[in-house]
Short mmCIF file of C-alpha atoms in Angstrom, two decimals:
data_model
loop_
_atom_site.label_atom_id
_atom_site.label_comp_id
_atom_site.label_asym_id
_atom_site.label_seq_id
_atom_site.Cartn_x
_atom_site.Cartn_y
_atom_site.Cartn_z
CA MET A 1 93.48 99.92 86.75
CA THR A 2 92.12 96.37 87.38
CA LEU A 3 94.78 93.88 88.26
CA ASP A 4 93.88 90.30 86.95
CA PRO A 5 95.91 87.75 88.97
CA ARG A 6 96.18 85.49 85.85
CA GLU A 7 98.36 88.35 84.32
CA LEU A 8 100.73 88.58 87.15
CA GLY A 9 103.99 87.00 86.38
CA GLN A 10 103.39 87.28 82.52
CA SER A 11 103.62 91.12 82.57
CA ASN A 12 107.43 91.42 83.17
CA SER A 13 108.42 89.43 80.09
CA ASP A 14 105.86 91.45 77.97
CA LEU A 15 107.08 94.61 79.40
CA ALA A 16 110.66 93.78 78.57
CA ALA A 17 109.90 92.80 75.07
CA ILE A 18 107.88 96.06 74.38
CA LEU A 19 110.51 98.30 75.68
CA GLN A 20 113.29 96.69 73.57
CA GLU A 21 111.15 96.84 70.69
CA LEU A 22 110.35 100.57 71.20
CA ARG A 23 113.94 101.29 71.48
CA ARG A 24 114.85 99.64 68.20
CA ARG A 25 111.98 101.31 66.32
CA ALA A 26 113.39 104.73 67.81
CA GLY A 27 116.83 103.65 66.27
CA LEU A 28 118.61 103.96 69.65
CA SER A 29 121.21 101.68 71.13
CA GLY A 30 121.08 100.59 74.67
CA VAL A 31 124.04 103.04 75.36
CA GLN A 32 122.21 105.88 73.75
CA LEU A 33 118.93 105.28 75.73
CA ALA A 34 120.83 104.79 79.03
CA ARG A 35 122.47 108.31 78.33
CA ARG A 36 119.08 109.84 77.80
CA VAL A 37 117.49 108.49 80.96
CA ASN A 38 120.57 108.56 83.18
CA MET A 39 120.74 104.94 83.78
CA SER A 40 123.57 102.48 83.33
CA GLN A 41 123.58 100.50 79.94
CA SER A 42 123.82 97.43 82.15
CA LYS A 43 120.42 98.39 83.86
CA ILE A 44 118.75 99.01 80.45
CA SER A 45 119.95 95.65 79.19
CA LYS A 46 118.54 93.86 82.39
CA ILE A 47 115.18 95.55 82.08
CA GLU A 48 114.90 94.53 78.34
CA THR A 49 115.91 91.05 79.05
CA GLY A 50 113.51 90.75 82.08
CA ARG A 51 116.35 90.26 84.80
CA VAL A 52 115.28 93.52 86.41
CA THR A 53 111.72 94.78 86.94
CA PRO A 54 111.60 98.52 86.19
CA SER A 55 109.73 100.90 88.46
CA LEU A 56 106.91 102.99 87.15
CA VAL A 57 109.24 106.01 87.30
CA ASP A 58 111.87 104.07 85.18
CA VAL A 59 109.31 103.10 82.55
CA GLU A 60 108.03 106.68 82.36
CA LEU A 61 111.54 108.03 81.83
CA ILE A 62 112.12 105.53 79.07
CA LEU A 63 108.88 106.15 77.25
CA ARG A 64 109.35 109.72 77.32
CA ALA A 65 112.90 109.44 76.04
CA LEU A 66 111.47 107.28 73.22
CA ASP A 67 108.72 109.79 72.38
CA ALA A 68 106.06 107.03 72.76
CA PRO A 69 102.45 107.92 71.74
CA PRO A 70 99.76 108.49 74.57
CA ASP A 71 97.87 105.12 73.92
CA LEU A 72 101.07 103.18 74.07
CA ILE A 73 102.21 104.87 77.27
CA ALA A 74 99.15 103.99 78.94
CA HIS A 75 99.41 100.32 77.86
CA VAL A 76 102.92 100.00 78.92
CA THR A 77 102.42 101.86 82.18
CA ALA A 78 99.72 99.45 82.95
CA LEU A 79 102.07 96.51 82.39
CA ALA A 80 104.68 98.20 84.59
CA ARG A 81 102.11 98.46 87.29
CA ILE A 82 101.29 94.71 87.00
CA ALA A 83 104.86 93.72 86.84
CA ASN A 84 105.43 95.45 90.19
CA THR A 85 102.73 93.47 91.84
CA GLU A 86 102.77 89.79 92.71
CA TRP A 87 99.84 87.76 93.58
CA GLN A 88 100.33 84.89 96.19
CA ASP A 89 97.46 82.47 96.06
CA ALA A 90 96.43 81.00 99.55
CA ARG A 91 95.47 77.70 98.23
CA ALA A 92 98.74 77.21 96.59
CA LEU A 93 100.67 78.27 99.75
CA ARG A 94 98.79 75.63 101.70
CA ARG A 95 99.42 72.92 99.11
CA LYS A 96 103.26 73.90 99.26
CA GLY A 97 103.13 73.77 103.16
CA LEU A 98 102.57 76.68 105.47
CA GLU A 99 105.91 76.28 107.07
CA LYS A 100 107.51 77.22 103.82
CA LYS A 101 105.58 80.70 103.82
CA GLN A 102 107.12 81.24 107.24
CA VAL A 103 110.66 80.70 106.00
CA GLU A 104 110.11 83.28 103.16
CA LEU A 105 108.79 85.69 105.90
CA ALA A 106 111.67 85.11 108.13
CA ALA A 107 114.03 85.95 105.36
CA LEU A 108 112.15 89.15 104.45
CA GLU A 109 112.25 90.07 108.19
CA ARG A 110 116.08 89.60 108.45
CA THR A 111 116.53 92.25 105.70
CA THR A 112 114.03 94.78 106.97
CA SER A 113 114.83 97.51 109.49
CA GLU A 114 111.45 99.08 109.98
CA PHE A 115 107.99 97.39 109.95
CA ARG A 116 104.54 98.82 109.97
CA PHE A 117 101.75 96.46 110.56
CA PHE A 118 97.97 97.49 110.16
CA LEU A 119 95.99 94.65 111.78
CA PRO A 120 92.02 95.47 111.66
CA THR A 121 90.89 91.62 111.94
CA MET A 122 93.21 89.48 114.12
CA ILE A 123 96.63 89.40 115.75
CA THR A 124 99.57 88.68 113.58
CA ALA A 125 101.90 85.77 114.54
CA LEU A 126 104.68 88.03 115.74
CA LEU A 127 102.57 89.11 118.64
CA ALA A 128 100.51 85.86 119.11
CA THR A 129 100.63 83.26 121.86
CA PRO A 130 101.20 79.52 120.86
CA GLU A 131 97.42 78.78 121.44
CA TYR A 132 96.35 81.73 119.41
CA ILE A 133 98.53 80.62 116.41
CA ARG A 134 97.28 77.11 116.82
CA ALA A 135 93.70 78.29 116.57
CA SER A 136 94.41 80.52 113.54
CA LEU A 137 95.54 77.50 111.69
CA ALA A 138 92.91 75.05 113.00
CA PRO A 139 90.42 75.74 109.95
CA PHE A 140 93.01 74.28 107.59
CA PRO A 141 93.38 70.46 107.25
CA GLY A 142 96.75 68.87 107.99
CA ASP A 143 99.38 68.81 110.51
CA HIS A 144 100.54 72.25 111.39
CA SER A 145 103.23 71.49 113.90
CA LYS A 146 106.12 72.88 111.59
CA ALA A 147 104.30 75.98 110.89
CA ILE A 148 103.56 76.80 114.33
CA ALA A 149 107.09 76.13 115.34
CA LYS A 150 108.23 78.43 112.41
CA LYS A 151 105.70 81.32 113.57
CA LEU A 152 107.11 81.12 117.08
CA GLU A 153 110.79 81.19 115.85
CA ARG A 154 110.08 84.26 113.99
CA GLN A 155 109.11 86.32 117.16
CA ALA A 156 112.71 86.32 117.97
CA VAL A 157 113.06 89.06 115.35
CA LEU A 158 111.21 91.52 117.78
CA TYR A 159 114.48 91.37 120.09
CA GLU A 160 116.97 92.10 117.41
CA PRO A 161 118.83 95.34 117.72
CA GLY A 162 118.47 97.86 114.86
CA LYS A 163 115.05 96.79 114.16
CA ARG A 164 112.01 99.01 114.75
CA PHE A 165 108.27 97.68 114.78
CA ASN A 166 105.12 99.69 114.54
CA PHE A 167 101.85 97.69 115.05
CA ILE A 168 98.40 99.26 114.90
CA LEU A 169 95.60 96.80 115.92
CA THR A 170 91.76 97.73 115.97
CA GLU A 171 89.69 96.88 118.91
CA GLN A 172 88.04 93.99 116.89
CA ALA A 173 91.62 92.38 116.10
CA CYS A 174 92.48 92.52 119.84
CA ARG A 175 89.11 91.33 121.16
CA TRP A 176 88.01 88.77 118.47
CA PRO A 177 87.56 85.53 120.63
CA LEU A 178 89.50 83.20 118.56
CA VAL A 179 90.53 81.07 121.64
CA PRO A 180 88.62 80.40 124.82
CA ALA A 181 88.33 83.48 127.46
CA GLN A 182 91.22 82.81 129.70
CA ALA A 183 93.60 82.14 126.71
CA MET A 184 92.25 85.56 124.94
CA ALA A 185 93.28 87.33 128.50
CA MET A 186 96.79 85.85 128.11
CA GLN A 187 96.96 86.96 124.51
CA ILE A 188 95.92 90.48 125.30
CA ASP A 189 98.33 90.27 128.17
CA ARG A 190 101.09 89.57 125.57
CA LEU A 191 100.27 92.68 123.50
CA ALA A 192 100.75 94.81 126.43
CA SER A 193 104.00 93.11 127.41
CA VAL A 194 105.35 93.39 123.89
CA SER A 195 104.36 97.15 123.82
CA ARG A 196 107.09 97.77 126.44
CA LEU A 197 110.00 96.55 124.37
CA PRO A 198 112.12 99.79 123.43
CA ASN A 199 111.92 99.14 119.67
CA VAL A 200 108.16 98.43 119.51
CA ARG A 201 105.27 100.93 119.19
CA LEU A 202 102.00 99.39 119.56
CA GLY A 203 98.85 101.31 119.04
CA ILE A 204 95.24 100.31 119.32
CA ILE A 205 92.14 101.91 117.81
CA PRO A 206 89.10 101.61 120.07
CA LEU A 207 85.74 101.41 118.45
CA ALA A 208 84.48 104.49 120.41
CA GLY A 209 84.56 107.88 118.87
CA HIS A 210 83.92 109.37 115.64
CA LYS A 211 86.48 108.09 112.71
CA PRO A 212 85.52 109.56 109.31
CA TRP A 213 87.47 106.85 107.52
CA ALA A 214 87.24 103.01 107.40
CA PRO A 215 90.19 100.70 106.80
CA LEU A 216 89.78 97.95 104.14
CA ASN A 217 92.57 95.27 104.56
CA VAL A 218 95.33 93.94 106.62
CA PHE A 219 98.69 95.33 105.41
CA THR A 220 102.42 95.45 106.13
CA VAL A 221 104.99 97.77 105.00
CA TYR A 222 108.56 96.52 105.04
CA ASP A 223 110.93 99.68 105.26
CA GLU A 224 109.83 101.79 102.24
CA ALA A 225 110.71 98.89 99.78
CA LEU A 226 107.66 96.53 99.83
CA ALA A 227 103.95 96.30 100.91
CA THR A 228 101.89 93.26 101.31
CA VAL A 229 98.10 93.38 101.52
CA GLU A 230 96.22 90.24 102.77
CA VAL A 231 92.72 89.14 101.58
CA SER A 232 90.89 85.86 102.36
CA THR A 233 92.09 84.23 99.19
CA GLY A 234 95.76 85.34 99.14
CA ALA A 235 98.01 88.37 99.29
CA LEU A 236 99.22 91.06 96.93
CA VAL A 237 102.74 92.29 97.04
CA PHE A 238 103.50 95.61 95.83
CA ARG A 239 107.01 96.87 95.00
CA ASP A 240 106.25 100.12 93.20
CA LEU A 241 107.14 103.21 95.32
CA ARG A 242 103.83 104.89 94.65
CA ASP A 243 101.76 102.03 95.85
CA ILE A 244 103.82 101.89 98.93
CA ARG A 245 103.60 105.42 99.62
CA GLU A 246 99.72 105.04 99.65
CA TYR A 247 99.96 102.43 102.40
CA LEU A 248 102.42 104.63 104.41
CA ASP A 249 99.88 107.46 104.18
CA GLU A 250 97.13 104.99 105.20
CA PHE A 251 99.25 103.76 108.23
CA ARG A 252 99.75 107.70 109.29
CA THR A 253 96.03 108.08 109.19
CA CYS A 254 95.64 104.99 111.45
CA GLU A 255 98.21 106.51 113.74
CA GLY A 256 96.09 109.39 114.39
CA TYR A 257 93.12 107.25 115.60
CA SER A 258 95.37 105.06 117.82
CA LEU A 259 96.13 105.01 121.46
CA TRP A 260 99.79 104.68 122.36
CA GLY A 261 102.08 103.65 125.41
CA GLU A 262 100.31 103.63 128.70
CA ASP A 263 96.93 104.86 127.25
CA ALA A 264 97.00 101.77 125.05
CA ARG A 265 98.09 99.39 127.93
CA VAL A 266 95.19 100.71 130.08
CA LYS A 267 92.92 99.80 127.33
CA LEU A 268 94.38 96.34 126.90
CA ALA A 269 94.25 95.61 130.59
CA GLU A 270 90.64 96.42 130.72
CA TRP A 271 89.86 93.90 127.78
CA ALA A 272 91.92 91.25 129.40
CA ASP A 273 90.18 91.75 132.73
CA HIS A 274 86.93 91.30 130.85
CA TYR A 275 88.14 87.94 129.52
CA ARG A 276 89.30 86.85 132.92
CA GLY A 277 85.87 87.51 134.33
CA THR A 278 84.22 85.59 131.65
CA PRO A 279 83.38 81.78 132.22
CA GLN A 280 85.95 79.42 130.53
CA ASP A 281 83.49 77.88 128.22
CA LEU A 282 82.50 81.26 126.61
#
């Protein structure tokens, strides 16, 4: 199914209205439908008024209980898929202020126990040095001092008890020379240092070797409740369990290509030494 970003945000109200109308046409009360699908009447009411976004499984249960025709099932399921997907426009985020996005991420991180980051292009702020963060924001106009400070503040979450972090970075992400050579050496040293934290697993995927699969996007999975996928113009947020499971499967594939623990640190040390031996202006 093609997701049109213009439809995101409209679909939840459309979905709610269609489900309510289908129930009425079937001659069922909210209580009767709730019994048929083993949900509370309160949840049915919240779904039909748009206060709760139903999962695809919820929608399928309701449609089955209402004996909806196949063509209508396809249409309503498509709406449910879009309703469980959010588009975050990068230009709009920059207009609001990049520091506000950092506040949102910090709130999400506070409520998450296990994180899975797949980083094929560059290093995430949680693992970045101040110089690397500054360089990552340099292409965008404006004063980024608040955003940089918020990104650095977020790194404290790495040391919180009860949280587990899984990072996979490709060799390109680790070695892309976003900052001068000596700063790159320091950045790679930080990756090795963070990898020694007891609640952090940090894997790297070297370019060498045969890998009969190719990653497409940066993505993060928060517990098994939400997945974000980043592209140049923004980010997609998936809340449907089926989408999230696809990214969990992709992450497991990446794990199989990765070096971990001391093997990863040996490779990181090799890359850091390369930059330490590189003239400063390169």
